[in-house]
Amino acid sequence: MLESIRQSLRDTGRHFALFILFDLLMLISLMAGKVGLSWWIASHGGAKDLALYGASFSIVILVLTPLLSPFADRLDKRKVLALAMLIKAMAVGMLALAALLHFYHIYLIIGIELIGAVCMALIVPASLSVVADVVPPGHLQQAFAMQKSAQAFGRTIGPALGGVSLAVAGEGAALLFALAGALIASLVVFRIPPMPRKAAGKPSLQQWWHEFKQGILVRWRIPMERYWTSLSFLYIIFFAPTTGMLVPLLVKHHGLSGGWLGVVEMGLSIGMMLGPLVVARRLNARFGRFHVNLLAIAGEAVGVILAGLLKQPILLSICFALVGISLSCFVLNGQTHRMLAVPENFRGRLMAVNLAIYESGSAIGATLAGVALLALPVDQLFVVYGTIMGVMISGYMVLPGFKHFLSLSHDEVKDYYQRTYPSAFELK
């Protein structure tokens, strides 16, 4: 196995190896920082502050990502990644200092995190497209597979290391660990040589808004997409809090230490890694994508309900692993088919719509969860939300054209929307 990895690294080149190391360190830093920061807010500010933080962050990401992502195509990606990561490290350092000094103020945290949000709005689109700039065309598929593996490893080990730091020395230590990872990541990417810029021209907000409206119009003109998007938006309102802001509150409610938050987050990440690698392929071959997607929603609902009912920490982590497996299977089947069904020149526009839907639903979900916690304890809220998610399975069962769409092979589904609804893509 080690020899296979070495050969893959030789095929893809030294510069790609440096980028993979950057990607790994960045995700470890982000996940460790998430554990430390969410526990800090949960311990000092409770549900109200977590809801405020979650809603604010989702709204900011929703606004900033489309505004700043064009810079990734028009500037040297190495500089974008390195400088944005360096500024992100400074923001994490300020949070770590505040935690070590026991100076907690939610508006200070949100203000500092806004700096980090600006950085991530630059980093994410640049990191998604940089592989094609540093890897020979013949090895791109191999490089993408290696990138996915490195990202999965980073998302798995990051919460574990953050949880250990949190358990041993508190929130400040977890944030210091995240700071170290961010600093090393920024230094690593500086060793990648300059990358060519794409076509000149200033990023245009007007152009982005025009394409975003086109993406919404196309979704609305395709009946299945119209209902699928609406149902997904409602689902995210209840699902997003159960894997985000409510998790540290649930861990605290069960009387567990901060270290267990890292274990629970690691369980979710391991599940999301196992889904596409092992589970989805086998289940798809046996039951078909449509039934697997229904089973995935049921798995998410059951995992969330059990997380509210069970108090043992290991069982809690297993519940979130089930949620992670189910989520990754649903996303793999649904998003892959949806992307292939859309003409290539429209995919970016529909991805922008997907992002807007997710972040809008997350912001509403965080606010709604904060209000709901005034009436229900967090464990009961998990049971209620999981039940609502389970009921929504019926919506996907009757979704027009959903079963037929998922039964198509990857070759059959390519440009399916354009063949089936050609008028949907006739835009002025």
mmCIF file of C-alpha atoms in Angstrom, residues 34-35 37-39 41-42 46-47 49-55 58 236-252 261 264-266 268-269 304 320 323-324 361-363 365-367 369-370 382:
data_model
loop_
_atom_site.group_PDB
_atom_site.id
_atom_site.type_symbol
_atom_site.label_atom_id
_atom_site.label_comp_id
_atom_site.label_asym_id
_atom_site.label_seq_id
_atom_site.Cartn_x
_atom_site.Cartn_y
_atom_site.Cartn_z
ATOM 1 C CA LYS A 34 -14.419 23.769 15.256
ATOM 2 C CA VAL A 35 -14.333 21.419 18.257
ATOM 3 C CA LEU A 37 -14.690 26.949 19.430
ATOM 4 C CA SER A 38 -18.076 25.207 19.581
ATOM 5 C CA TRP A 39 -17.308 23.845 23.068
ATOM 6 C CA ILE A 41 -19.425 28.889 23.024
ATOM 7 C CA ALA A 42 -21.580 26.054 24.402
ATOM 8 C CA GLY A 46 -25.210 28.183 25.664
ATOM 9 C CA ALA A 47 -27.902 27.673 23.056
ATOM 10 C CA ASP A 49 -25.034 32.194 21.528
ATOM 11 C CA LEU A 50 -24.602 29.035 19.441
ATOM 12 C CA ALA A 51 -27.750 29.896 17.476
ATOM 13 C CA LEU A 52 -26.554 33.468 16.946
ATOM 14 C CA TYR A 53 -23.115 32.282 15.856
ATOM 15 C CA GLY A 54 -24.478 29.569 13.534
ATOM 16 C CA ALA A 55 -26.978 31.855 11.810
ATOM 17 C CA SER A 58 -24.146 30.807 7.467
ATOM 18 C CA ILE A 236 -31.823 21.203 5.766
ATOM 19 C CA ILE A 237 -33.658 23.436 8.267
ATOM 20 C CA PHE A 238 -34.006 20.431 10.582
ATOM 21 C CA PHE A 239 -30.924 18.427 9.577
ATOM 22 C CA ALA A 240 -28.197 21.110 9.684
ATOM 23 C CA PRO A 241 -28.547 21.959 13.407
ATOM 24 C CA THR A 242 -28.372 18.279 14.410
ATOM 25 C CA THR A 243 -24.901 17.976 12.866
ATOM 26 C CA GLY A 244 -23.789 21.505 13.795
ATOM 27 C CA MET A 245 -24.757 23.851 16.612
ATOM 28 C CA LEU A 246 -26.756 21.307 18.637
ATOM 29 C CA VAL A 247 -23.961 18.711 18.886
ATOM 30 C CA PRO A 248 -21.860 20.409 21.625
ATOM 31 C CA LEU A 249 -25.060 21.185 23.544
ATOM 32 C CA LEU A 250 -26.073 17.512 23.375
ATOM 33 C CA VAL A 251 -22.650 16.384 24.610
ATOM 34 C CA LYS A 252 -22.856 18.813 27.528
ATOM 35 C CA LEU A 261 -17.195 16.177 21.463
ATOM 36 C CA VAL A 264 -18.561 12.386 18.306
ATOM 37 C CA GLU A 265 -17.363 14.691 15.504
ATOM 38 C CA MET A 266 -14.855 12.022 14.501
ATOM 39 C CA LEU A 268 -19.564 11.716 11.883
ATOM 40 C CA SER A 269 -16.420 12.159 9.754
ATOM 41 C CA VAL A 304 -30.547 11.659 15.128
ATOM 42 C CA PHE A 320 -23.321 10.109 14.358
ATOM 43 C CA VAL A 323 -25.723 9.823 10.201
ATOM 44 C CA GLY A 324 -22.430 10.384 8.335
ATOM 45 C CA GLY A 361 -31.538 26.600 5.328
ATOM 46 C CA SER A 362 -28.687 26.398 7.839
ATOM 47 C CA ALA A 363 -29.231 30.004 8.956
ATOM 48 C CA GLY A 365 -32.352 26.148 11.078
ATOM 49 C CA ALA A 366 -29.941 27.651 13.610
ATOM 50 C CA THR A 367 -32.435 30.393 14.467
ATOM 51 C CA ALA A 369 -33.343 25.568 16.890
ATOM 52 C CA GLY A 370 -32.417 28.403 19.237
ATOM 53 C CA PHE A 382 -33.061 15.685 18.630
#
